[in-house]
Amino acid sequence: MKSFEYMRKGGIIGCMKAIVLALALLVLSGCAHVVSPELRAEAEPVNVEDLFGHPELYRGKTVILGGVLIEATNTEKGTTLEILEKPLDYRGRPQDTDRSRGRFIVKHGERLDKLIFKPGRELTVVGEVLGIERRPLGEMEYPYLVLRSRAIYIHKESARQRRIPVHFGFGVFKTF
């Protein structure tokens, strides 16, 4: 009878409510956007195709872009990042897709460690649009969108990026 009285007074039920609340908070925090609410409020909602096609219309405005790091170059003024743009998901992380609107450059006022900011890392950047900079890409001049960074978020490497060289198979689909 004591256990029944305990449950009736909210002991187990209260404990269950606390567990459900803790789990809900844990799940919601895992779905949070990588960019702070303050910076997201300052950023212009942009159509990325328009931004890459007509960057002069967005000069001086703050935008949020993401993608895969191609190269980081340290200079006396800081670090220049060359990034292949990728669409962002609802959390602000670059999607695993072959779609891209082009490459862009981020100028960061401090030097970044190239062992951390290495090619292939996924980044989300909040930056001010500076315009276009033409640079050689292969045998052509490529018009890079240029941003001055306000914040850079580097994502943890996924298993897909680490490319573990282990393969399992049964040979069933082998052709002769």
PDB file of C-alpha atoms in Angstrom:
ATOM      1  CA  MET A   1       0.000   0.000   0.000  1.00  0.00           C
ATOM      2  CA  LYS A   2       2.887   2.377   0.627  1.00  0.00           C
ATOM      3  CA  SER A   3       4.039   2.140  -3.009  1.00  0.00           C
ATOM      4  CA  PHE A   4       0.503   2.987  -4.190  1.00  0.00           C
ATOM      5  CA  GLU A   5       0.433   6.049  -1.931  1.00  0.00           C
ATOM      6  CA  TYR A   6       3.865   7.081  -3.239  1.00  0.00           C
ATOM      7  CA  MET A   7       2.698   6.889  -6.880  1.00  0.00           C
ATOM      8  CA  ARG A   8      -0.493   8.739  -6.082  1.00  0.00           C
ATOM      9  CA  LYS A   9       1.417  11.624  -4.500  1.00  0.00           C
ATOM     10  CA  GLY A  10       3.363  12.122  -7.718  1.00  0.00           C
ATOM     11  CA  GLY A  11       6.592  10.311  -6.841  1.00  0.00           C
ATOM     12  CA  ILE A  12       6.951   8.045  -9.881  1.00  0.00           C
ATOM     13  CA  ILE A  13       4.747  10.187 -12.100  1.00  0.00           C
ATOM     14  CA  GLY A  14       6.710  13.292 -11.143  1.00  0.00           C
ATOM     15  CA  CYS A  15       9.919  11.414 -11.843  1.00  0.00           C
ATOM     16  CA  MET A  16       8.563  10.299 -15.261  1.00  0.00           C
ATOM     17  CA  LYS A  17       7.597  13.897 -16.078  1.00  0.00           C
ATOM     18  CA  ALA A  18      11.119  15.058 -15.261  1.00  0.00           C
ATOM     19  CA  ILE A  19      12.622  12.341 -17.475  1.00  0.00           C
ATOM     20  CA  VAL A  20      10.316  13.216 -20.394  1.00  0.00           C
ATOM     21  CA  LEU A  21      11.133  16.933 -19.991  1.00  0.00           C
ATOM     22  CA  ALA A  22      14.885  16.213 -19.903  1.00  0.00           C
ATOM     23  CA  LEU A  23      14.641  14.051 -23.044  1.00  0.00           C
ATOM     24  CA  ALA A  24      12.610  16.718 -24.852  1.00  0.00           C
ATOM     25  CA  LEU A  25      15.219  19.377 -24.003  1.00  0.00           C
ATOM     26  CA  LEU A  26      18.008  17.071 -25.166  1.00  0.00           C
ATOM     27  CA  VAL A  27      16.277  16.403 -28.496  1.00  0.00           C
ATOM     28  CA  LEU A  28      15.497  20.086 -29.057  1.00  0.00           C
ATOM     29  CA  SER A  29      19.056  21.162 -28.296  1.00  0.00           C
ATOM     30  CA  GLY A  30      20.305  18.672 -30.919  1.00  0.00           C
ATOM     31  CA  CYS A  31      18.142  20.432 -33.501  1.00  0.00           C
ATOM     32  CA  ALA A  32      19.446  23.921 -32.747  1.00  0.00           C
ATOM     33  CA  HIS A  33      20.838  26.089 -35.523  1.00  0.00           C
ATOM     34  CA  VAL A  34      24.640  26.438 -35.510  1.00  0.00           C
ATOM     35  CA  VAL A  35      24.471  30.232 -35.885  1.00  0.00           C
ATOM     36  CA  SER A  36      23.444  32.264 -32.842  1.00  0.00           C
ATOM     37  CA  PRO A  37      19.950  33.788 -32.887  1.00  0.00           C
ATOM     38  CA  GLU A  38      21.483  37.295 -32.752  1.00  0.00           C
ATOM     39  CA  LEU A  39      23.544  36.790 -35.914  1.00  0.00           C
ATOM     40  CA  ARG A  40      20.656  35.044 -37.684  1.00  0.00           C
ATOM     41  CA  ALA A  41      18.479  38.094 -36.926  1.00  0.00           C
ATOM     42  CA  GLU A  42      21.096  40.380 -38.517  1.00  0.00           C
ATOM     43  CA  ALA A  43      21.500  38.204 -41.631  1.00  0.00           C
ATOM     44  CA  GLU A  44      19.560  38.988 -44.782  1.00  0.00           C
ATOM     45  CA  PRO A  45      17.305  36.203 -46.026  1.00  0.00           C
ATOM     46  CA  VAL A  46      18.717  35.740 -49.540  1.00  0.00           C
ATOM     47  CA  ASN A  47      18.111  33.682 -52.607  1.00  0.00           C
ATOM     48  CA  VAL A  48      21.578  32.173 -53.029  1.00  0.00           C
ATOM     49  CA  GLU A  49      21.298  32.088 -56.847  1.00  0.00           C
ATOM     50  CA  ASP A  50      20.604  35.845 -56.820  1.00  0.00           C
ATOM     51  CA  LEU A  51      23.473  36.429 -54.408  1.00  0.00           C
ATOM     52  CA  PHE A  52      25.956  34.620 -56.661  1.00  0.00           C
ATOM     53  CA  GLY A  53      24.468  36.153 -59.827  1.00  0.00           C
ATOM     54  CA  HIS A  54      24.178  39.757 -58.594  1.00  0.00           C
ATOM     55  CA  PRO A  55      26.385  40.227 -55.508  1.00  0.00           C
ATOM     56  CA  GLU A  56      26.432  44.011 -55.993  1.00  0.00           C
ATOM     57  CA  LEU A  57      22.796  44.076 -54.820  1.00  0.00           C
ATOM     58  CA  TYR A  58      23.876  42.580 -51.480  1.00  0.00           C
ATOM     59  CA  ARG A  59      27.092  44.561 -50.912  1.00  0.00           C
ATOM     60  CA  GLY A  60      27.419  45.446 -47.209  1.00  0.00           C
ATOM     61  CA  LYS A  61      24.694  43.019 -46.143  1.00  0.00           C
ATOM     62  CA  THR A  62      25.222  40.095 -43.779  1.00  0.00           C
ATOM     63  CA  VAL A  63      24.478  36.631 -45.169  1.00  0.00           C
ATOM     64  CA  ILE A  64      24.810  33.015 -44.022  1.00  0.00           C
ATOM     65  CA  LEU A  65      26.437  30.537 -46.400  1.00  0.00           C
ATOM     66  CA  GLY A  66      27.971  27.127 -46.019  1.00  0.00           C
ATOM     67  CA  GLY A  67      29.957  24.599 -47.905  1.00  0.00           C
ATOM     68  CA  VAL A  68      33.087  22.510 -48.140  1.00  0.00           C
ATOM     69  CA  LEU A  69      36.502  24.047 -47.615  1.00  0.00           C
ATOM     70  CA  ILE A  70      38.728  23.859 -50.692  1.00  0.00           C
ATOM     71  CA  GLU A  71      41.748  25.756 -49.404  1.00  0.00           C
ATOM     72  CA  ALA A  72      42.905  27.954 -46.526  1.00  0.00           C
ATOM     73  CA  THR A  73      45.673  30.475 -47.144  1.00  0.00           C
ATOM     74  CA  ASN A  74      47.323  32.416 -44.319  1.00  0.00           C
ATOM     75  CA  THR A  75      48.480  35.946 -45.092  1.00  0.00           C
ATOM     76  CA  GLU A  76      49.771  38.831 -43.011  1.00  0.00           C
ATOM     77  CA  LYS A  77      46.210  40.183 -42.810  1.00  0.00           C
ATOM     78  CA  GLY A  78      44.634  36.897 -41.661  1.00  0.00           C
ATOM     79  CA  THR A  79      43.286  33.861 -43.485  1.00  0.00           C
ATOM     80  CA  THR A  80      41.534  33.550 -46.824  1.00  0.00           C
ATOM     81  CA  LEU A  81      39.208  30.563 -47.202  1.00  0.00           C
ATOM     82  CA  GLU A  82      38.055  29.231 -50.573  1.00  0.00           C
ATOM     83  CA  ILE A  83      34.779  27.341 -50.143  1.00  0.00           C
ATOM     84  CA  LEU A  84      32.535  25.343 -52.483  1.00  0.00           C
ATOM     85  CA  GLU A  85      29.002  26.474 -51.612  1.00  0.00           C
ATOM     86  CA  LYS A  86      26.467  23.839 -50.554  1.00  0.00           C
ATOM     87  CA  PRO A  87      22.817  24.386 -49.570  1.00  0.00           C
ATOM     88  CA  LEU A  88      22.301  24.541 -45.807  1.00  0.00           C
ATOM     89  CA  ASP A  89      19.888  22.304 -43.919  1.00  0.00           C
ATOM     90  CA  TYR A  90      17.466  23.568 -41.248  1.00  0.00           C
ATOM     91  CA  ARG A  91      20.269  23.537 -38.644  1.00  0.00           C
ATOM     92  CA  GLY A  92      22.663  25.535 -40.810  1.00  0.00           C
ATOM     93  CA  ARG A  93      24.881  22.603 -41.763  1.00  0.00           C
ATOM     94  CA  PRO A  94      25.937  22.079 -45.412  1.00  0.00           C
ATOM     95  CA  GLN A  95      23.942  19.298 -47.046  1.00  0.00           C
ATOM     96  CA  ASP A  96      25.574  16.207 -48.532  1.00  0.00           C
ATOM     97  CA  THR A  97      24.662  16.948 -52.131  1.00  0.00           C
ATOM     98  CA  ASP A  98      26.325  17.539 -55.480  1.00  0.00           C
ATOM     99  CA  ARG A  99      24.374  20.814 -55.863  1.00  0.00           C
ATOM    100  CA  SER A 100      26.353  24.029 -55.588  1.00  0.00           C
ATOM    101  CA  ARG A 101      25.915  27.594 -56.804  1.00  0.00           C
ATOM    102  CA  GLY A 102      29.639  28.149 -57.049  1.00  0.00           C
ATOM    103  CA  ARG A 103      32.701  28.993 -55.027  1.00  0.00           C
ATOM    104  CA  PHE A 104      33.160  31.842 -52.627  1.00  0.00           C
ATOM    105  CA  ILE A 105      35.973  33.418 -50.651  1.00  0.00           C
ATOM    106  CA  VAL A 106      35.896  34.335 -46.979  1.00  0.00           C
ATOM    107  CA  LYS A 107      38.399  36.845 -45.635  1.00  0.00           C
ATOM    108  CA  HIS A 108      39.001  36.308 -41.926  1.00  0.00           C
ATOM    109  CA  GLY A 109      40.932  38.906 -39.896  1.00  0.00           C
ATOM    110  CA  GLU A 110      42.905  36.374 -37.845  1.00  0.00           C
ATOM    111  CA  ARG A 111      45.123  33.477 -38.807  1.00  0.00           C
ATOM    112  CA  LEU A 112      43.438  30.098 -38.667  1.00  0.00           C
ATOM    113  CA  ASP A 113      45.248  26.810 -38.154  1.00  0.00           C
ATOM    114  CA  LYS A 114      45.466  24.963 -41.482  1.00  0.00           C
ATOM    115  CA  LEU A 115      45.544  21.589 -39.720  1.00  0.00           C
ATOM    116  CA  ILE A 116      42.047  22.317 -38.399  1.00  0.00           C
ATOM    117  CA  PHE A 117      40.812  24.262 -41.433  1.00  0.00           C
ATOM    118  CA  LYS A 118      41.883  21.601 -43.919  1.00  0.00           C
ATOM    119  CA  PRO A 119      40.346  20.799 -47.311  1.00  0.00           C
ATOM    120  CA  GLY A 120      37.114  18.820 -47.114  1.00  0.00           C
ATOM    121  CA  ARG A 121      35.887  20.295 -43.804  1.00  0.00           C
ATOM    122  CA  GLU A 122      32.306  21.566 -43.746  1.00  0.00           C
ATOM    123  CA  LEU A 123      31.837  25.192 -42.700  1.00  0.00           C
ATOM    124  CA  THR A 124      28.987  27.576 -42.039  1.00  0.00           C
ATOM    125  CA  VAL A 125      29.937  31.239 -42.390  1.00  0.00           C
ATOM    126  CA  VAL A 126      28.224  34.466 -41.397  1.00  0.00           C
ATOM    127  CA  GLY A 127      29.752  37.299 -43.376  1.00  0.00           C
ATOM    128  CA  GLU A 128      29.377  40.698 -44.934  1.00  0.00           C
ATOM    129  CA  VAL A 129      29.202  40.707 -48.746  1.00  0.00           C
ATOM    130  CA  LEU A 130      32.171  42.622 -50.190  1.00  0.00           C
ATOM    131  CA  GLY A 131      31.564  41.886 -53.878  1.00  0.00           C
ATOM    132  CA  ILE A 132      33.344  39.855 -56.573  1.00  0.00           C
ATOM    133  CA  GLU A 133      37.017  38.977 -56.950  1.00  0.00           C
ATOM    134  CA  ARG A 134      38.268  37.376 -60.160  1.00  0.00           C
ATOM    135  CA  ARG A 135      40.939  34.719 -59.746  1.00  0.00           C
ATOM    136  CA  PRO A 136      42.362  32.017 -61.978  1.00  0.00           C
ATOM    137  CA  LEU A 137      40.645  28.637 -61.757  1.00  0.00           C
ATOM    138  CA  GLY A 138      42.242  26.172 -64.106  1.00  0.00           C
ATOM    139  CA  GLU A 139      42.556  27.975 -67.435  1.00  0.00           C
ATOM    140  CA  MET A 140      39.857  30.569 -66.821  1.00  0.00           C
ATOM    141  CA  GLU A 141      39.131  33.607 -64.686  1.00  0.00           C
ATOM    142  CA  TYR A 142      36.493  32.717 -62.091  1.00  0.00           C
ATOM    143  CA  PRO A 143      34.297  35.337 -60.378  1.00  0.00           C
ATOM    144  CA  TYR A 144      34.382  34.504 -56.652  1.00  0.00           C
ATOM    145  CA  LEU A 145      31.797  35.971 -54.313  1.00  0.00           C
ATOM    146  CA  VAL A 146      33.767  37.547 -51.427  1.00  0.00           C
ATOM    147  CA  LEU A 147      32.656  37.811 -47.783  1.00  0.00           C
ATOM    148  CA  ARG A 148      34.298  39.346 -44.728  1.00  0.00           C
ATOM    149  CA  SER A 149      33.711  36.867 -41.925  1.00  0.00           C
ATOM    150  CA  ARG A 150      31.742  37.753 -38.848  1.00  0.00           C
ATOM    151  CA  ALA A 151      31.561  34.166 -37.569  1.00  0.00           C
ATOM    152  CA  ILE A 152      32.812  30.809 -38.809  1.00  0.00           C
ATOM    153  CA  TYR A 153      31.450  27.509 -37.575  1.00  0.00           C
ATOM    154  CA  ILE A 154      33.499  24.430 -38.436  1.00  0.00           C
ATOM    155  CA  HIS A 155      31.524  21.199 -38.267  1.00  0.00           C
ATOM    156  CA  LYS A 156      32.789  17.963 -36.790  1.00  0.00           C
ATOM    157  CA  GLU A 157      34.067  15.555 -39.377  1.00  0.00           C
ATOM    158  CA  SER A 158      31.469  12.989 -40.342  1.00  0.00           C
ATOM    159  CA  ALA A 159      32.242   9.342 -41.076  1.00  0.00           C
ATOM    160  CA  ARG A 160      31.703  10.167 -44.752  1.00  0.00           C
ATOM    161  CA  GLN A 161      34.547  12.709 -44.573  1.00  0.00           C
ATOM    162  CA  ARG A 162      36.892  10.333 -42.734  1.00  0.00           C
ATOM    163  CA  ARG A 163      36.369   7.663 -45.418  1.00  0.00           C
ATOM    164  CA  ILE A 164      37.142   4.525 -43.463  1.00  0.00           C
ATOM    165  CA  PRO A 165      38.715   2.138 -46.023  1.00  0.00           C
ATOM    166  CA  VAL A 166      36.857  -0.992 -44.919  1.00  0.00           C
ATOM    167  CA  HIS A 167      34.563  -2.757 -47.367  1.00  0.00           C
ATOM    168  CA  PHE A 168      32.294  -5.725 -46.828  1.00  0.00           C
ATOM    169  CA  GLY A 169      30.813  -7.773 -49.629  1.00  0.00           C
ATOM    170  CA  PHE A 170      29.711 -11.205 -50.642  1.00  0.00           C
ATOM    171  CA  GLY A 171      30.566 -11.111 -54.343  1.00  0.00           C
ATOM    172  CA  VAL A 172      26.922 -11.657 -55.302  1.00  0.00           C
ATOM    173  CA  PHE A 173      26.846  -8.676 -57.643  1.00  0.00           C
ATOM    174  CA  LYS A 174      30.148  -9.430 -59.319  1.00  0.00           C
ATOM    175  CA  THR A 175      30.005  -9.390 -63.109  1.00  0.00           C
ATOM    176  CA  PHE A 176      31.761 -11.963 -65.267  1.00  0.00           C
TER     177      PHE A 176
END
